Coordinates of C-alpha atoms in Angstrom, one line a residue:
M1 CA 0.0 0.0 0.0
S2 CA 1.2 3.5 -0.8
D3 CA 1.9 6.2 1.7
E4 CA -0.1 8.6 -0.4
R5 CA -3.4 9.8 1.1
V6 CA -6.5 11.5 -0.3
Y7 CA -8.2 14.1 1.9
K8 CA -11.7 15.5 1.9
T9 CA -12.7 18.8 3.5
V10 CA -15.9 20.1 5.0
H11 CA -16.8 23.5 6.5
I12 CA -18.6 23.6 9.8
T13 CA -19.4 26.3 12.3
G14 CA -19.1 25.9 16.1
S15 CA -20.4 28.3 18.7
S16 CA -19.5 29.1 22.4
K17 CA -20.4 31.5 25.1
I18 CA -16.9 31.1 26.4
S19 CA -14.4 31.9 23.6
S20 CA -13.5 31.5 20.0
E21 CA -11.1 28.6 20.9
D22 CA -13.9 26.9 22.7
A23 CA -16.1 27.3 19.6
V24 CA -13.5 25.5 17.5
R25 CA -13.1 22.7 20.1
T26 CA -16.9 22.3 20.2
A27 CA -17.1 22.0 16.4
I28 CA -14.3 19.4 16.2
Q29 CA -15.7 17.3 19.1
K30 CA -19.2 17.2 17.5
A31 CA -17.8 16.4 14.0
A32 CA -15.6 13.6 15.4
R33 CA -18.8 11.7 16.4
T34 CA -19.6 11.1 12.7
V35 CA -16.6 12.0 10.7
H36 CA -13.7 9.7 11.0
N37 CA -9.9 10.2 10.4
L38 CA -9.9 13.9 11.2
R39 CA -6.4 15.3 10.5
W40 CA -6.4 19.1 10.5
F41 CA -8.5 22.2 10.7
R42 CA -8.2 25.8 9.5
V43 CA -10.2 28.7 10.9
T44 CA -11.9 30.5 7.9
D45 CA -14.2 32.9 9.7
T46 CA -14.7 34.3 13.2
R47 CA -17.6 36.3 14.3
G48 CA -19.7 37.0 17.4
H49 CA -23.0 38.2 18.7
I50 CA -23.2 41.2 21.0
E51 CA -25.8 41.8 23.6
G52 CA -25.7 45.2 25.3
D53 CA -22.0 46.0 25.5
R54 CA -20.7 42.4 25.9
I55 CA -20.0 39.4 23.7
A56 CA -22.9 37.0 24.0
H57 CA -21.3 34.2 22.1
W58 CA -18.7 33.4 19.5
Q59 CA -19.2 31.6 16.1
V60 CA -16.2 30.2 14.4
T61 CA -16.3 28.5 10.9
I62 CA -13.6 25.9 10.3
E63 CA -12.5 23.8 7.4
L64 CA -11.9 20.2 8.5
G65 CA -9.6 17.9 6.6
F66 CA -9.9 14.1 7.0
T67 CA -8.5 11.1 5.1
L68 CA -10.7 8.9 3.0
E69 CA -10.8 5.2 3.8

């Protein structure tokens, strides 16, 4: 078998009231339940929702890469 791999990517968005990093972690943990062989991620968009004068929650879109079986 060859060492060459084929990757597929998907874009997903995670959210968190805590931080943008937590939003990424939440997205990856949820995706890992159904997407196997996760290998890498890249943040493609970060945004948040403001209520009053405070950040109410973060939304982070990531591109996930995984190897095909």
